[in-house]
């Protein structure tokens, strides 16, 4: 998977996770809030992975 795909999937998970947390908070469902936080964290990791791949590619391209 390329860096752009990782970033897109990561951003999608971040947004979905935040929405899930908000929904959980609105209905006072702590389990849903935790699941949303986990999903958001997964998204953050995916975006970071995409950024790392992009940085490595730039270094390789310069070499």
PDB file of N, CA and C in Angstrom:
ATOM      1  N   UNK A   1       0.851  -1.168   0.000  1.00  0.00           N
ATOM      2  CA  UNK A   1       0.000   0.000   0.000  1.00  0.00           C
ATOM      3  C   UNK A   1       0.901   1.235   0.000  1.00  0.00           C
ATOM      4  N   UNK A   2       0.547   2.232  -0.779  1.00  0.00           N
ATOM      5  CA  UNK A   2       1.345   3.428  -0.890  1.00  0.00           C
ATOM      6  C   UNK A   2       1.080   4.411   0.244  1.00  0.00           C
ATOM      7  N   UNK A   3       1.927   5.424   0.281  1.00  0.00           N
ATOM      8  CA  UNK A   3       1.802   6.408   1.355  1.00  0.00           C
ATOM      9  C   UNK A   3       0.482   7.160   1.290  1.00  0.00           C
ATOM     10  N   UNK A   4       0.018   7.460   0.087  1.00  0.00           N
ATOM     11  CA  UNK A   4      -1.243   8.189  -0.048  1.00  0.00           C
ATOM     12  C   UNK A   4      -2.408   7.343   0.442  1.00  0.00           C
ATOM     13  N   UNK A   5      -2.405   6.069   0.113  1.00  0.00           N
ATOM     14  CA  UNK A   5      -3.471   5.168   0.583  1.00  0.00           C
ATOM     15  C   UNK A   5      -3.488   5.083   2.099  1.00  0.00           C
ATOM     16  N   UNK A   6      -2.312   4.995   2.696  1.00  0.00           N
ATOM     17  CA  UNK A   6      -2.225   4.944   4.158  1.00  0.00           C
ATOM     18  C   UNK A   6      -2.791   6.220   4.770  1.00  0.00           C
ATOM     19  N   UNK A   7      -2.449   7.358   4.186  1.00  0.00           N
ATOM     20  CA  UNK A   7      -2.923   8.632   4.720  1.00  0.00           C
ATOM     21  C   UNK A   7      -4.442   8.757   4.588  1.00  0.00           C
ATOM     22  N   UNK A   8      -4.986   8.333   3.460  1.00  0.00           N
ATOM     23  CA  UNK A   8      -6.437   8.415   3.247  1.00  0.00           C
ATOM     24  C   UNK A   8      -7.172   7.511   4.217  1.00  0.00           C
ATOM     25  N   UNK A   9      -6.727   6.262   4.331  1.00  0.00           N
ATOM     26  CA  UNK A   9      -7.374   5.335   5.264  1.00  0.00           C
ATOM     27  C   UNK A   9      -7.231   5.825   6.698  1.00  0.00           C
ATOM     28  N   UNK A  10      -6.064   6.365   7.011  1.00  0.00           N
ATOM     29  CA  UNK A  10      -5.834   6.883   8.358  1.00  0.00           C
ATOM     30  C   UNK A  10      -6.740   8.048   8.691  1.00  0.00           C
ATOM     31  N   UNK A  11      -6.855   8.977   7.769  1.00  0.00           N
ATOM     32  CA  UNK A  11      -7.730  10.127   7.991  1.00  0.00           C
ATOM     33  C   UNK A  11      -9.174   9.687   8.129  1.00  0.00           C
ATOM     34  N   UNK A  12      -9.565   8.723   7.323  1.00  0.00           N
ATOM     35  CA  UNK A  12     -10.920   8.182   7.407  1.00  0.00           C
ATOM     36  C   UNK A  12     -11.177   7.565   8.784  1.00  0.00           C
ATOM     37  N   UNK A  13     -10.222   6.801   9.277  1.00  0.00           N
ATOM     38  CA  UNK A  13     -10.367   6.190  10.603  1.00  0.00           C
ATOM     39  C   UNK A  13     -10.373   7.239  11.708  1.00  0.00           C
ATOM     40  N   UNK A  14      -9.565   8.284  11.551  1.00  0.00           N
ATOM     41  CA  UNK A  14      -9.559   9.358  12.547  1.00  0.00           C
ATOM     42  C   UNK A  14     -10.936  10.013  12.640  1.00  0.00           C
ATOM     43  N   UNK A  15     -11.505  10.337  11.484  1.00  0.00           N
ATOM     44  CA  UNK A  15     -12.811  10.996  11.447  1.00  0.00           C
ATOM     45  C   UNK A  15     -13.892  10.076  12.010  1.00  0.00           C
ATOM     46  N   UNK A  16     -13.883   8.821  11.572  1.00  0.00           N
ATOM     47  CA  UNK A  16     -14.877   7.866  12.059  1.00  0.00           C
ATOM     48  C   UNK A  16     -14.739   7.653  13.565  1.00  0.00           C
ATOM     49  N   UNK A  17     -13.507   7.602  14.035  1.00  0.00           N
ATOM     50  CA  UNK A  17     -13.275   7.415  15.469  1.00  0.00           C
ATOM     51  C   UNK A  17     -13.787   8.587  16.285  1.00  0.00           C
ATOM     52  N   UNK A  18     -13.552   9.802  15.797  1.00  0.00           N
ATOM     53  CA  UNK A  18     -14.049  10.984  16.504  1.00  0.00           C
ATOM     54  C   UNK A  18     -15.570  11.000  16.525  1.00  0.00           C
ATOM     55  N   UNK A  19     -16.181  10.633  15.398  1.00  0.00           N
ATOM     56  CA  UNK A  19     -17.641  10.592  15.333  1.00  0.00           C
ATOM     57  C   UNK A  19     -18.189   9.537  16.289  1.00  0.00           C
ATOM     58  N   UNK A  20     -17.517   8.402  16.342  1.00  0.00           N
ATOM     59  CA  UNK A  20     -17.954   7.318  17.215  1.00  0.00           C
ATOM     60  C   UNK A  20     -17.850   7.740  18.684  1.00  0.00           C
ATOM     61  N   UNK A  21     -16.782   8.454  19.004  1.00  0.00           N
ATOM     62  CA  UNK A  21     -16.626   8.945  20.374  1.00  0.00           C
ATOM     63  C   UNK A  21     -17.743   9.932  20.723  1.00  0.00           C
ATOM     64  N   UNK A  22     -18.041  10.835  19.790  1.00  0.00           N
ATOM     65  CA  UNK A  22     -19.092  11.828  20.025  1.00  0.00           C
ATOM     66  C   UNK A  22     -20.448  11.153  20.200  1.00  0.00           C
ATOM     67  N   UNK A  23     -20.715  10.150  19.374  1.00  0.00           N
ATOM     68  CA  UNK A  23     -21.977   9.420  19.487  1.00  0.00           C
ATOM     69  C   UNK A  23     -22.056   8.704  20.834  1.00  0.00           C
ATOM     70  N   UNK A  24     -20.959   8.090  21.236  1.00  0.00           N
ATOM     71  CA  UNK A  24     -20.920   7.406  22.520  1.00  0.00           C
ATOM     72  C   UNK A  24     -21.142   8.352  23.678  1.00  0.00           C
ATOM     73  N   UNK A  25     -20.548   9.545  23.557  1.00  0.00           N
ATOM     74  CA  UNK A  25     -20.728  10.545  24.608  1.00  0.00           C
ATOM     75  C   UNK A  25     -22.178  11.016  24.645  1.00  0.00           C
ATOM     76  N   UNK A  26     -22.775  11.219  23.463  1.00  0.00           N
ATOM     77  CA  UNK A  26     -24.151  11.708  23.381  1.00  0.00           C
ATOM     78  C   UNK A  26     -25.152  10.735  24.007  1.00  0.00           C
ATOM     79  N   UNK A  27     -24.892   9.439  23.842  1.00  0.00           N
ATOM     80  CA  UNK A  27     -25.826   8.444  24.400  1.00  0.00           C
ATOM     81  C   UNK A  27     -25.297   7.840  25.702  1.00  0.00           C
ATOM     82  N   UNK A  28     -24.217   8.437  26.218  1.00  0.00           N
ATOM     83  CA  UNK A  28     -23.603   8.001  27.479  1.00  0.00           C
ATOM     84  C   UNK A  28     -23.208   6.528  27.427  1.00  0.00           C
ATOM     85  N   UNK A  29     -22.546   6.143  26.326  1.00  0.00           N
ATOM     86  CA  UNK A  29     -22.085   4.765  26.145  1.00  0.00           C
ATOM     87  C   UNK A  29     -20.550   4.782  26.164  1.00  0.00           C
ATOM     88  N   UNK A  30     -19.985   4.416  27.291  1.00  0.00           N
ATOM     89  CA  UNK A  30     -18.538   4.476  27.466  1.00  0.00           C
ATOM     90  C   UNK A  30     -17.796   3.493  26.561  1.00  0.00           C
ATOM     91  N   UNK A  31     -18.404   2.351  26.320  1.00  0.00           N
ATOM     92  CA  UNK A  31     -17.773   1.353  25.448  1.00  0.00           C
ATOM     93  C   UNK A  31     -17.600   1.915  24.032  1.00  0.00           C
ATOM     94  N   UNK A  32     -18.608   2.602  23.544  1.00  0.00           N
ATOM     95  CA  UNK A  32     -18.539   3.186  22.202  1.00  0.00           C
ATOM     96  C   UNK A  32     -17.498   4.303  22.160  1.00  0.00           C
ATOM     97  N   UNK A  33     -17.380   5.045  23.239  1.00  0.00           N
ATOM     98  CA  UNK A  33     -16.365   6.092  23.313  1.00  0.00           C
ATOM     99  C   UNK A  33     -14.966   5.490  23.235  1.00  0.00           C
ATOM    100  N   UNK A  34     -14.752   4.398  23.935  1.00  0.00           N
ATOM    101  CA  UNK A  34     -13.443   3.730  23.920  1.00  0.00           C
ATOM    102  C   UNK A  34     -13.150   3.171  22.532  1.00  0.00           C
ATOM    103  N   UNK A  35     -14.152   2.536  21.923  1.00  0.00           N
ATOM    104  CA  UNK A  35     -13.958   2.005  20.570  1.00  0.00           C
ATOM    105  C   UNK A  35     -13.615   3.131  19.594  1.00  0.00           C
ATOM    106  N   UNK A  36     -14.242   4.279  19.767  1.00  0.00           N
ATOM    107  CA  UNK A  36     -13.940   5.424  18.920  1.00  0.00           C
ATOM    108  C   UNK A  36     -12.519   5.919  19.126  1.00  0.00           C
ATOM    109  N   UNK A  37     -12.077   5.952  20.371  1.00  0.00           N
ATOM    110  CA  UNK A  37     -10.713   6.381  20.665  1.00  0.00           C
ATOM    111  C   UNK A  37      -9.696   5.426  20.054  1.00  0.00           C
ATOM    112  N   UNK A  38      -9.990   4.133  20.114  1.00  0.00           N
ATOM    113  CA  UNK A  38      -9.101   3.123  19.521  1.00  0.00           C
ATOM    114  C   UNK A  38      -9.043   3.306  18.004  1.00  0.00           C
ATOM    115  N   UNK A  39     -10.201   3.535  17.397  1.00  0.00           N
ATOM    116  CA  UNK A  39     -10.248   3.724  15.947  1.00  0.00           C
ATOM    117  C   UNK A  39      -9.495   4.995  15.540  1.00  0.00           C
ATOM    118  N   UNK A  40      -9.637   6.047  16.327  1.00  0.00           N
ATOM    119  CA  UNK A  40      -8.918   7.283  16.040  1.00  0.00           C
ATOM    120  C   UNK A  40      -7.408   7.067  16.161  1.00  0.00           C
ATOM    121  N   UNK A  41      -6.982   6.336  17.182  1.00  0.00           N
ATOM    122  CA  UNK A  41      -5.561   6.039  17.361  1.00  0.00           C
ATOM    123  C   UNK A  41      -5.022   5.218  16.190  1.00  0.00           C
ATOM    124  N   UNK A  42      -5.834   4.266  15.719  1.00  0.00           N
ATOM    125  CA  UNK A  42      -5.447   3.468  14.550  1.00  0.00           C
ATOM    126  C   UNK A  42      -5.243   4.390  13.346  1.00  0.00           C
ATOM    127  N   UNK A  43      -6.140   5.338  13.185  1.00  0.00           N
ATOM    128  CA  UNK A  43      -6.017   6.295  12.090  1.00  0.00           C
ATOM    129  C   UNK A  43      -4.765   7.132  12.207  1.00  0.00           C
ATOM    130  N   UNK A  44      -4.462   7.574  13.412  1.00  0.00           N
ATOM    131  CA  UNK A  44      -3.237   8.354  13.625  1.00  0.00           C
ATOM    132  C   UNK A  44      -2.012   7.543  13.222  1.00  0.00           C
ATOM    133  N   UNK A  45      -2.006   6.274  13.578  1.00  0.00           N
ATOM    134  CA  UNK A  45      -0.881   5.401  13.234  1.00  0.00           C
ATOM    135  C   UNK A  45      -0.771   5.216  11.718  1.00  0.00           C
ATOM    136  N   UNK A  46      -1.909   5.078  11.053  1.00  0.00           N
ATOM    137  CA  UNK A  46      -1.892   4.910   9.597  1.00  0.00           C
ATOM    138  C   UNK A  46      -1.354   6.162   8.906  1.00  0.00           C
ATOM    139  N   UNK A  47      -1.757   7.322   9.379  1.00  0.00           N
ATOM    140  CA  UNK A  47      -1.266   8.573   8.793  1.00  0.00           C
ATOM    141  C   UNK A  47       0.244   8.685   9.016  1.00  0.00           C
ATOM    142  N   UNK A  48       0.696   8.343  10.221  1.00  0.00           N
ATOM    143  CA  UNK A  48       2.124   8.390  10.518  1.00  0.00           C
ATOM    144  C   UNK A  48       2.900   7.422   9.623  1.00  0.00           C
ATOM    145  N   UNK A  49       2.337   6.253   9.390  1.00  0.00           N
ATOM    146  CA  UNK A  49       2.969   5.266   8.514  1.00  0.00           C
ATOM    147  C   UNK A  49       3.084   5.823   7.095  1.00  0.00           C
ATOM    148  N   UNK A  50       2.024   6.470   6.623  1.00  0.00           N
ATOM    149  CA  UNK A  50       2.048   7.079   5.296  1.00  0.00           C
ATOM    150  C   UNK A  50       3.093   8.178   5.199  1.00  0.00           C
ATOM    151  N   UNK A  51       3.194   8.987   6.237  1.00  0.00           N
ATOM    152  CA  UNK A  51       4.197  10.051   6.251  1.00  0.00           C
ATOM    153  C   UNK A  51       5.614   9.472   6.248  1.00  0.00           C
ATOM    154  N   UNK A  52       5.818   8.400   6.997  1.00  0.00           N
ATOM    155  CA  UNK A  52       7.133   7.763   7.046  1.00  0.00           C
ATOM    156  C   UNK A  52       7.504   7.176   5.686  1.00  0.00           C
ATOM    157  N   UNK A  53       6.545   6.519   5.046  1.00  0.00           N
ATOM    158  CA  UNK A  53       6.806   5.958   3.709  1.00  0.00           C
ATOM    159  C   UNK A  53       7.182   7.064   2.732  1.00  0.00           C
ATOM    160  N   UNK A  54       6.474   8.185   2.812  1.00  0.00           N
ATOM    161  CA  UNK A  54       6.744   9.301   1.916  1.00  0.00           C
ATOM    162  C   UNK A  54       8.143   9.871   2.161  1.00  0.00           C
ATOM    163  N   UNK A  55       8.524   9.981   3.423  1.00  0.00           N
ATOM    164  CA  UNK A  55       9.842  10.510   3.756  1.00  0.00           C
ATOM    165  C   UNK A  55      10.948   9.581   3.243  1.00  0.00           C
ATOM    166  N   UNK A  56      10.762   8.273   3.411  1.00  0.00           N
ATOM    167  CA  UNK A  56      11.756   7.316   2.937  1.00  0.00           C
ATOM    168  C   UNK A  56      11.851   7.370   1.417  1.00  0.00           C
ATOM    169  N   UNK A  57      10.719   7.480   0.752  1.00  0.00           N
ATOM    170  CA  UNK A  57      10.720   7.561  -0.709  1.00  0.00           C
ATOM    171  C   UNK A  57      11.471   8.801  -1.179  1.00  0.00           C
ATOM    172  N   UNK A  58      11.282   9.926  -0.512  1.00  0.00           N
ATOM    173  CA  UNK A  58      11.991  11.158  -0.900  1.00  0.00           C
ATOM    174  C   UNK A  58      13.496  10.985  -0.735  1.00  0.00           C
ATOM    175  N   UNK A  59      13.905  10.322   0.346  1.00  0.00           N
ATOM    176  CA  UNK A  59      15.333  10.099   0.585  1.00  0.00           C
ATOM    177  C   UNK A  59      15.898   9.187  -0.497  1.00  0.00           C
ATOM    178  N   UNK A  60      15.194   8.124  -0.821  1.00  0.00           N
ATOM    179  CA  UNK A  60      15.645   7.181  -1.851  1.00  0.00           C
ATOM    180  C   UNK A  60      15.708   7.865  -3.208  1.00  0.00           C
ATOM    181  N   UNK A  61      14.735   8.694  -3.511  1.00  0.00           N
ATOM    182  CA  UNK A  61      14.716   9.391  -4.795  1.00  0.00           C
ATOM    183  C   UNK A  61      15.892  10.353  -4.940  1.00  0.00           C
ATOM    184  N   UNK A  62      16.330  10.943  -3.834  1.00  0.00           N
ATOM    185  CA  UNK A  62      17.466  11.871  -3.878  1.00  0.00           C
ATOM    186  C   UNK A  62      18.795  11.139  -4.057  1.00  0.00           C
ATOM    187  N   UNK A  63      18.842   9.882  -3.631  1.00  0.00           N
ATOM    188  CA  UNK A  63      20.093   9.112  -3.672  1.00  0.00           C
ATOM    189  C   UNK A  63      20.456   8.683  -5.082  1.00  0.00           C
TER     190      UNK A  63
END
